[in-house]
PDB file of C-alpha atoms in Angstrom:
ATOM      1  CA  GLU A   1     -20.890  -9.778  22.867  1.00 94.00           C
ATOM      2  CA  ILE A   2     -23.748 -11.808  23.670  1.00 96.00           C
ATOM      3  CA  VAL A   3     -21.776 -15.517  23.343  1.00 97.00           C
ATOM      4  CA  LEU A   4     -23.081 -18.620  22.453  1.00 98.00           C
ATOM      5  CA  THR A   5     -21.721 -22.186  23.541  1.00 98.00           C
ATOM      6  CA  GLN A   6     -23.538 -24.799  21.520  1.00 98.00           C
ATOM      7  CA  SER A   7     -22.184 -28.930  22.979  1.00 96.00           C
ATOM      8  CA  PRO A   8     -21.723 -31.419  22.419  1.00 97.00           C
ATOM      9  CA  ALA A   9     -18.913 -30.167  20.251  1.00 97.00           C
ATOM     10  CA  THR A  10     -19.012 -33.321  18.592  1.00 98.00           C
ATOM     11  CA  LEU A  11     -22.263 -35.950  18.472  1.00 98.00           C
ATOM     12  CA  SER A  12     -22.352 -39.279  17.344  1.00 98.00           C
ATOM     13  CA  LEU A  13     -25.585 -41.513  16.698  1.00 97.00           C
ATOM     14  CA  SER A  14     -27.193 -43.589  14.904  1.00 97.00           C
ATOM     15  CA  PRO A  15     -30.017 -43.036  12.365  1.00 97.00           C
ATOM     16  CA  GLY A  16     -33.071 -43.667  13.248  1.00 97.00           C
ATOM     17  CA  GLU A  17     -31.960 -42.670  17.181  1.00 98.00           C
ATOM     18  CA  ARG A  18     -32.675 -39.378  18.590  1.00 98.00           C
ATOM     19  CA  ALA A  19     -30.410 -35.896  18.401  1.00 98.00           C
ATOM     20  CA  THR A  20     -30.822 -33.858  21.309  1.00 98.00           C
ATOM     21  CA  LEU A  21     -27.989 -30.831  20.919  1.00 98.00           C
ATOM     22  CA  SER A  22     -27.476 -27.490  23.438  1.00 98.00           C
ATOM     23  CA  CYS A  23     -27.055 -24.024  23.064  1.00 98.00           C
ATOM     24  CA  ARG A  24     -25.937 -21.608  26.017  1.00 98.00           C
ATOM     25  CA  ALA A  25     -25.738 -17.645  25.953  1.00 98.00           C
ATOM     26  CA  SER A  26     -24.134 -16.097  28.039  1.00 97.00           C
ATOM     27  CA  GLN A  27     -26.675 -13.308  28.680  1.00 97.00           C
ATOM     28  CA  SER A  28     -30.369 -13.967  27.940  1.00 97.00           C
ATOM     29  CA  VAL A  29     -31.801 -13.609  24.439  1.00 96.00           C
ATOM     30  CA  GLY A  30     -35.646 -13.943  25.097  1.00 95.00           C
ATOM     31  CA  SER A  31     -36.586 -16.303  22.270  1.00 96.00           C
ATOM     32  CA  TYR A  32     -34.696 -14.888  19.528  1.00 97.00           C
ATOM     33  CA  LEU A  33     -32.785 -17.936  18.534  1.00 97.00           C
ATOM     34  CA  ALA A  34     -32.318 -19.770  15.183  1.00 98.00           C
ATOM     35  CA  TRP A  35     -31.040 -22.419  14.396  1.00 98.00           C
ATOM     36  CA  TYR A  36     -28.794 -22.853  10.787  1.00 98.00           C
ATOM     37  CA  GLN A  37     -27.893 -26.572   9.265  1.00 98.00           C
ATOM     38  CA  HIS A  38     -24.449 -26.402   7.105  1.00 96.00           C
ATOM     39  CA  LYS A  39     -23.177 -29.454   5.478  1.00 94.00           C
ATOM     40  CA  PRO A  40     -19.928 -29.065   3.491  1.00 89.00           C
ATOM     41  CA  GLY A  41     -20.082 -27.040  -0.008  1.00 87.00           C
ATOM     42  CA  GLN A  42     -23.386 -26.507   0.816  1.00 90.00           C
ATOM     43  CA  ALA A  43     -25.387 -23.191   1.708  1.00 91.00           C
ATOM     44  CA  PRO A  44     -26.495 -23.673   5.349  1.00 93.00           C
ATOM     45  CA  ARG A  45     -29.902 -23.655   6.317  1.00 97.00           C
ATOM     46  CA  LEU A  46     -32.484 -21.948   8.510  1.00 98.00           C
ATOM     47  CA  LEU A  47     -33.891 -24.751  10.543  1.00 98.00           C
ATOM     48  CA  ILE A  48     -35.749 -23.372  13.098  1.00 98.00           C
ATOM     49  CA  TYR A  49     -35.952 -19.307  14.846  1.00 97.00           C
ATOM     50  CA  ASP A  50     -37.374 -17.908  17.225  1.00 97.00           C
ATOM     51  CA  THR A  51     -37.030 -20.273  19.722  1.00 97.00           C
ATOM     52  CA  SER A  52     -39.620 -23.170  17.312  1.00 98.00           C
ATOM     53  CA  ASN A  53     -40.764 -22.213  14.741  1.00 97.00           C
ATOM     54  CA  ARG A  54     -39.597 -24.595  12.418  1.00 98.00           C
ATOM     55  CA  ALA A  55     -38.748 -21.864   8.448  1.00 97.00           C
ATOM     56  CA  THR A  56     -40.732 -23.315   5.382  1.00 95.00           C
ATOM     57  CA  GLY A  57     -39.911 -26.291   4.388  1.00 96.00           C
ATOM     58  CA  ILE A  58     -38.549 -28.327   7.880  1.00 98.00           C
ATOM     59  CA  PRO A  59     -39.663 -31.935   8.789  1.00 97.00           C
ATOM     60  CA  ALA A  60     -41.434 -31.678  11.634  1.00 98.00           C
ATOM     61  CA  ARG A  61     -38.389 -34.490  13.172  1.00 98.00           C
ATOM     62  CA  PHE A  62     -37.014 -30.790  13.870  1.00 98.00           C
ATOM     63  CA  SER A  63     -38.357 -29.578  17.069  1.00 98.00           C
ATOM     64  CA  GLY A  64     -36.818 -26.123  18.836  1.00 98.00           C
ATOM     65  CA  SER A  65     -37.572 -25.671  22.902  1.00 98.00           C
ATOM     66  CA  GLY A  66     -36.379 -22.948  25.892  1.00 97.00           C
ATOM     67  CA  SER A  67     -36.331 -19.622  26.371  1.00 95.00           C
ATOM     68  CA  GLY A  68     -33.610 -16.777  28.125  1.00 96.00           C
ATOM     69  CA  THR A  69     -30.273 -18.974  28.741  1.00 97.00           C
ATOM     70  CA  ASP A  70     -31.079 -21.642  27.615  1.00 98.00           C
ATOM     71  CA  PHE A  71     -32.087 -24.090  24.072  1.00 98.00           C
ATOM     72  CA  THR A  72     -32.008 -27.295  22.649  1.00 98.00           C
ATOM     73  CA  LEU A  73     -32.301 -28.537  19.329  1.00 98.00           C
ATOM     74  CA  THR A  74     -34.225 -31.717  19.064  1.00 98.00           C
ATOM     75  CA  ILE A  75     -33.766 -34.246  15.713  1.00 98.00           C
ATOM     76  CA  SER A  76     -37.055 -36.665  17.184  1.00 97.00           C
ATOM     77  CA  SER A  77     -35.325 -40.316  14.451  1.00 97.00           C
ATOM     78  CA  LEU A  78     -32.241 -39.600  12.211  1.00 98.00           C
ATOM     79  CA  GLU A  79     -32.273 -39.606   9.084  1.00 97.00           C
ATOM     80  CA  PRO A  80     -28.973 -39.842   7.203  1.00 97.00           C
ATOM     81  CA  GLU A  81     -29.341 -36.870   5.523  1.00 97.00           C
ATOM     82  CA  ASP A  82     -29.529 -35.023   8.792  1.00 98.00           C
ATOM     83  CA  PHE A  83     -25.601 -35.732   9.996  1.00 97.00           C
ATOM     84  CA  ALA A  84     -24.010 -32.266   9.425  1.00 97.00           C
ATOM     85  CA  VAL A  85     -23.003 -29.257  11.245  1.00 97.00           C
ATOM     86  CA  TYR A  86     -25.454 -27.237  13.814  1.00 98.00           C
ATOM     87  CA  TYR A  87     -24.728 -23.893  14.712  1.00 98.00           C
ATOM     88  CA  CYS A  88     -27.162 -22.258  17.230  1.00 98.00           C
ATOM     89  CA  GLN A  89     -27.980 -17.953  16.934  1.00 98.00           C
ATOM     90  CA  GLN A  90     -28.600 -15.152  18.493  1.00 97.00           C
ATOM     91  CA  ARG A  91     -30.757 -11.993  17.194  1.00 96.00           C
ATOM     92  CA  HIS A  92     -31.570 -10.756  20.907  1.00 95.00           C
ATOM     93  CA  ASN A  93     -28.417  -8.239  20.977  1.00 92.00           C
ATOM     94  CA  TRP A  94     -26.769  -6.364  18.446  1.00 93.00           C
ATOM     95  CA  PRO A  95     -23.857  -7.660  16.877  1.00 95.00           C
ATOM     96  CA  PRO A  96     -25.909 -10.750  16.206  1.00 96.00           C
ATOM     97  CA  THR A  97     -23.549 -14.166  16.990  1.00 97.00           C
ATOM     98  CA  PHE A  98     -23.515 -17.509  16.138  1.00 97.00           C
ATOM     99  CA  GLY A  99     -22.496 -20.536  18.329  1.00 97.00           C
ATOM    100  CA  GLN A 100     -19.094 -22.653  17.123  1.00 96.00           C
ATOM    101  CA  GLY A 101     -21.812 -25.743  15.862  1.00 97.00           C
ATOM    102  CA  THR A 102     -21.952 -29.217  16.987  1.00 98.00           C
ATOM    103  CA  LYS A 103     -20.633 -32.065  13.848  1.00 98.00           C
ATOM    104  CA  LEU A 104     -23.636 -34.467  14.478  1.00 98.00           C
ATOM    105  CA  GLU A 105     -21.763 -38.069  12.516  1.00 97.00           C
ATOM    106  CA  ILE A 106     -23.045 -40.708  11.709  1.00 95.00           C
ATOM    107  CA  LYS A 107     -21.816 -43.997  14.527  1.00 93.00           C
TER     108      LYS A 107
ATOM    109  CA  GLN B   1     -36.624 -19.536  -5.527  1.00 91.00           C
ATOM    110  CA  VAL B   2     -34.295 -17.459  -3.988  1.00 95.00           C
ATOM    111  CA  GLN B   3     -30.880 -18.025  -5.107  1.00 96.00           C
ATOM    112  CA  LEU B   4     -27.913 -15.762  -4.412  1.00 97.00           C
ATOM    113  CA  GLN B   5     -24.315 -16.053  -5.398  1.00 97.00           C
ATOM    114  CA  GLU B   6     -21.322 -14.367  -4.444  1.00 98.00           C
ATOM    115  CA  SER B   7     -17.870 -14.103  -6.636  1.00 98.00           C
ATOM    116  CA  GLY B   8     -15.046 -11.903  -6.155  1.00 97.00           C
ATOM    117  CA  PRO B   9     -11.094 -12.536  -5.606  1.00 97.00           C
ATOM    118  CA  GLY B  10      -9.938 -15.406  -4.235  1.00 97.00           C
ATOM    119  CA  LEU B  11      -7.204 -14.165  -3.100  1.00 98.00           C
ATOM    120  CA  VAL B  12      -5.834 -10.709  -2.199  1.00 98.00           C
ATOM    121  CA  LYS B  13      -3.287  -9.169  -0.715  1.00 98.00           C
ATOM    122  CA  PRO B  14      -2.007  -7.779   3.126  1.00 97.00           C
ATOM    123  CA  SER B  15      -3.582  -3.952   3.261  1.00 97.00           C
ATOM    124  CA  GLU B  16      -5.581  -3.872   0.626  1.00 98.00           C
ATOM    125  CA  THR B  17      -9.122  -4.513   0.064  1.00 98.00           C
ATOM    126  CA  LEU B  18     -11.380  -7.232  -0.435  1.00 98.00           C
ATOM    127  CA  SER B  19     -14.434  -7.006  -2.469  1.00 98.00           C
ATOM    128  CA  LEU B  20     -17.257  -9.300  -3.160  1.00 98.00           C
ATOM    129  CA  THR B  21     -20.304  -9.016  -4.878  1.00 98.00           C
ATOM    130  CA  CYS B  22     -23.588 -11.121  -4.533  1.00 98.00           C
ATOM    131  CA  SER B  23     -26.416 -11.467  -6.622  1.00 98.00           C
ATOM    132  CA  VAL B  24     -29.860 -12.068  -6.010  1.00 98.00           C
ATOM    133  CA  SER B  25     -32.070 -14.246  -8.723  1.00 97.00           C
ATOM    134  CA  GLY B  26     -35.503 -15.306  -8.370  1.00 96.00           C
ATOM    135  CA  GLY B  27     -36.369 -12.854  -6.054  1.00 95.00           C
ATOM    136  CA  SER B  28     -36.058  -9.124  -5.343  1.00 94.00           C
ATOM    137  CA  ILE B  29     -33.759  -7.417  -3.537  1.00 95.00           C
ATOM    138  CA  SER B  30     -35.810  -4.937  -2.234  1.00 94.00           C
ATOM    139  CA  GLY B  31     -37.410  -5.249   1.371  1.00 94.00           C
ATOM    140  CA  TYR B  32     -35.601  -7.148   2.716  1.00 96.00           C
ATOM    141  CA  TYR B  33     -32.321  -7.356   5.014  1.00 96.00           C
ATOM    142  CA  TRP B  34     -29.019  -8.470   3.489  1.00 97.00           C
ATOM    143  CA  SER B  35     -26.056  -9.622   4.976  1.00 98.00           C
ATOM    144  CA  TRP B  36     -22.784 -10.300   4.877  1.00 98.00           C
ATOM    145  CA  ILE B  37     -20.883 -13.076   7.004  1.00 98.00           C
ATOM    146  CA  ARG B  38     -17.966 -15.050   7.653  1.00 97.00           C
ATOM    147  CA  GLN B  39     -16.273 -18.125   8.682  1.00 95.00           C
ATOM    148  CA  PRO B  40     -12.475 -18.023   9.374  1.00 95.00           C
ATOM    149  CA  PRO B  41     -10.553 -22.171   8.831  1.00 93.00           C
ATOM    150  CA  GLY B  42     -11.646 -24.072  11.515  1.00 90.00           C
ATOM    151  CA  LYS B  43     -14.098 -21.467  13.570  1.00 91.00           C
ATOM    152  CA  GLY B  44     -17.358 -20.065  14.071  1.00 90.00           C
ATOM    153  CA  LEU B  45     -19.593 -17.716  11.691  1.00 94.00           C
ATOM    154  CA  GLU B  46     -19.210 -13.677  12.309  1.00 96.00           C
ATOM    155  CA  TRP B  47     -21.748 -11.346  11.342  1.00 97.00           C
ATOM    156  CA  ILE B  48     -19.941  -8.708   9.569  1.00 98.00           C
ATOM    157  CA  GLY B  49     -23.257  -5.957   9.063  1.00 97.00           C
ATOM    158  CA  TYR B  50     -26.002  -5.811   6.614  1.00 97.00           C
ATOM    159  CA  ILE B  51     -28.263  -3.485   4.451  1.00 97.00           C
ATOM    160  CA  TYR B  52     -31.570  -2.591   3.844  1.00 96.00           C
ATOM    161  CA  HIS B  53     -32.525  -2.086   0.316  1.00 91.00           C
ATOM    162  CA  SER B  54     -32.774   1.552   1.135  1.00 92.00           C
ATOM    163  CA  GLY B  55     -29.254   1.817   1.766  1.00 94.00           C
ATOM    164  CA  SER B  56     -28.875   2.236   5.354  1.00 96.00           C
ATOM    165  CA  THR B  57     -26.419  -0.430   6.779  1.00 97.00           C
ATOM    166  CA  ASN B  58     -25.585  -1.895  10.268  1.00 96.00           C
ATOM    167  CA  TYR B  59     -22.020  -3.012  10.790  1.00 97.00           C
ATOM    168  CA  SER B  60     -20.224  -5.233  13.052  1.00 97.00           C
ATOM    169  CA  PRO B  61     -18.737  -3.154  15.655  1.00 96.00           C
ATOM    170  CA  SER B  62     -14.765  -5.074  15.381  1.00 95.00           C
ATOM    171  CA  LEU B  63     -14.892  -4.679  11.904  1.00 97.00           C
ATOM    172  CA  LYS B  64     -17.113  -0.997  11.634  1.00 96.00           C
ATOM    173  CA  SER B  65     -13.805   0.911  11.033  1.00 97.00           C
ATOM    174  CA  ARG B  66     -13.267  -0.900   7.247  1.00 98.00           C
ATOM    175  CA  VAL B  67     -16.452  -2.094   5.900  1.00 98.00           C
ATOM    176  CA  THR B  68     -18.188  -0.725   4.182  1.00 98.00           C
ATOM    177  CA  ILE B  69     -21.762  -2.838   2.610  1.00 98.00           C
ATOM    178  CA  SER B  70     -23.261  -1.261  -0.874  1.00 97.00           C
ATOM    179  CA  VAL B  71     -26.600  -2.134  -2.902  1.00 97.00           C
ATOM    180  CA  ASP B  72     -27.450  -1.659  -6.462  1.00 95.00           C
ATOM    181  CA  THR B  73     -31.094  -2.998  -6.503  1.00 94.00           C
ATOM    182  CA  SER B  74     -30.893  -2.142 -10.334  1.00 94.00           C
ATOM    183  CA  LYS B  75     -28.826  -5.182 -10.444  1.00 96.00           C
ATOM    184  CA  ASN B  76     -30.546  -6.494  -7.658  1.00 96.00           C
ATOM    185  CA  GLU B  77     -26.747  -7.282  -5.934  1.00 97.00           C
ATOM    186  CA  PHE B  78     -24.622  -5.929  -2.927  1.00 98.00           C
ATOM    187  CA  SER B  79     -21.752  -5.184  -2.529  1.00 98.00           C
ATOM    188  CA  LEU B  80     -19.019  -6.116   0.436  1.00 98.00           C
ATOM    189  CA  LYS B  81     -15.598  -3.928   0.995  1.00 98.00           C
ATOM    190  CA  LEU B  82     -12.991  -5.036   3.902  1.00 98.00           C
ATOM    191  CA  SER B  83     -10.524  -2.799   3.357  1.00 98.00           C
ATOM    192  CA  SER B  84      -6.596  -3.544   4.870  1.00 98.00           C
ATOM    193  CA  VAL B  85      -6.731  -6.528   5.064  1.00 98.00           C
ATOM    194  CA  THR B  86      -4.636  -9.262   6.996  1.00 98.00           C
ATOM    195  CA  ALA B  87      -4.426 -12.584   7.082  1.00 97.00           C
ATOM    196  CA  ALA B  88      -6.934 -12.358  10.031  1.00 97.00           C
ATOM    197  CA  ASP B  89      -9.490 -12.040   7.485  1.00 98.00           C
ATOM    198  CA  THR B  90      -8.796 -15.526   5.410  1.00 98.00           C
ATOM    199  CA  ALA B  91     -12.241 -16.922   5.433  1.00 98.00           C
ATOM    200  CA  VAL B  92     -14.920 -18.344   3.783  1.00 97.00           C
ATOM    201  CA  TYR B  93     -17.386 -15.381   3.318  1.00 98.00           C
ATOM    202  CA  TYR B  94     -21.368 -15.932   2.871  1.00 98.00           C
ATOM    203  CA  CYS B  95     -23.797 -13.585   1.702  1.00 98.00           C
ATOM    204  CA  ALA B  96     -27.380 -13.975   3.300  1.00 98.00           C
ATOM    205  CA  ARG B  97     -30.805 -12.835   3.704  1.00 97.00           C
ATOM    206  CA  SER B  98     -32.739 -11.810   6.783  1.00 96.00           C
ATOM    207  CA  LEU B  99     -36.892 -13.185   7.125  1.00 94.00           C
ATOM    208  CA  ARG B 100     -38.864 -11.217   5.982  1.00 92.00           C
ATOM    209  CA  GLY B 101     -39.545  -7.982   8.320  1.00 89.00           C
ATOM    210  CA  TYR B 102     -36.521  -9.254  10.216  1.00 93.00           C
ATOM    211  CA  SER B 103     -32.856  -7.552  10.398  1.00 92.00           C
ATOM    212  CA  PHE B 104     -30.208  -9.255  12.263  1.00 91.00           C
ATOM    213  CA  GLY B 105     -31.408 -12.829  11.294  1.00 90.00           C
ATOM    214  CA  PRO B 106     -32.901 -15.296  11.106  1.00 96.00           C
ATOM    215  CA  PHE B 107     -30.808 -15.997   7.743  1.00 97.00           C
ATOM    216  CA  ASP B 108     -33.219 -17.354   5.524  1.00 96.00           C
ATOM    217  CA  TYR B 109     -31.589 -17.377   2.013  1.00 97.00           C
ATOM    218  CA  TRP B 110     -27.923 -18.436   1.983  1.00 97.00           C
ATOM    219  CA  GLY B 111     -25.196 -18.030  -0.308  1.00 96.00           C
ATOM    220  CA  GLN B 112     -22.879 -21.793  -0.996  1.00 94.00           C
ATOM    221  CA  GLY B 113     -19.767 -19.285   0.415  1.00 96.00           C
ATOM    222  CA  THR B 114     -16.738 -18.132  -1.321  1.00 97.00           C
ATOM    223  CA  LEU B 115     -13.106 -18.969   0.417  1.00 97.00           C
ATOM    224  CA  VAL B 116     -11.110 -15.747  -0.001  1.00 98.00           C
ATOM    225  CA  THR B 117      -7.672 -15.860   1.140  1.00 98.00           C
ATOM    226  CA  VAL B 118      -5.442 -12.867   2.651  1.00 98.00           C
ATOM    227  CA  SER B 119      -1.335 -13.851   1.241  1.00 97.00           C
ATOM    228  CA  SER B 120       1.167 -11.967  -0.925  1.00 95.00           C
TER     229      SER B 120
END
């Protein structure tokens, strides 16, 4: 199965700063990569699918890029509500797999 | 607004069967793939399997021998059974819907999750 490695494990930034989160796949996943935001006690929230498509209702400050094995989620200017754990997920190969997550915390 | 809600026992004894149900409200179960996903404490997310409204299923190879997912379209719900559980099956279990036209994700709606602990 495809292993997704997210980096960094923890990212400490301040509101207003730019956040760049990385997801690297053990083999190509084409463009079939999604990103989720997860806050404690809440349902995970789909942000980006198929590398760069924002899900319904997702603000424009969230963007995704990449292809093959290297992908990036960028949050252009952090809002207080953006501090959470972020996961990537591939659907290119069966079974679908998730990364271990990047915790975005307030500096 | 579609909402998913997991329900079932929070404590299961080793070697027994874990049973959970996901109730879907605000939308029909028809026309979508519905998955179970879990997250052991301190670990990442693991896809367990999916069911289509027609009843067709697909399971993770690592759990296939122990997993059954079923659907009840009349009740707008689907269920998970995981047999012969051990402590390694302790996790928060989520139900989730795939975006229309997709099967293995992306998952656009999720339940809030339910913690199931395997312990005697």
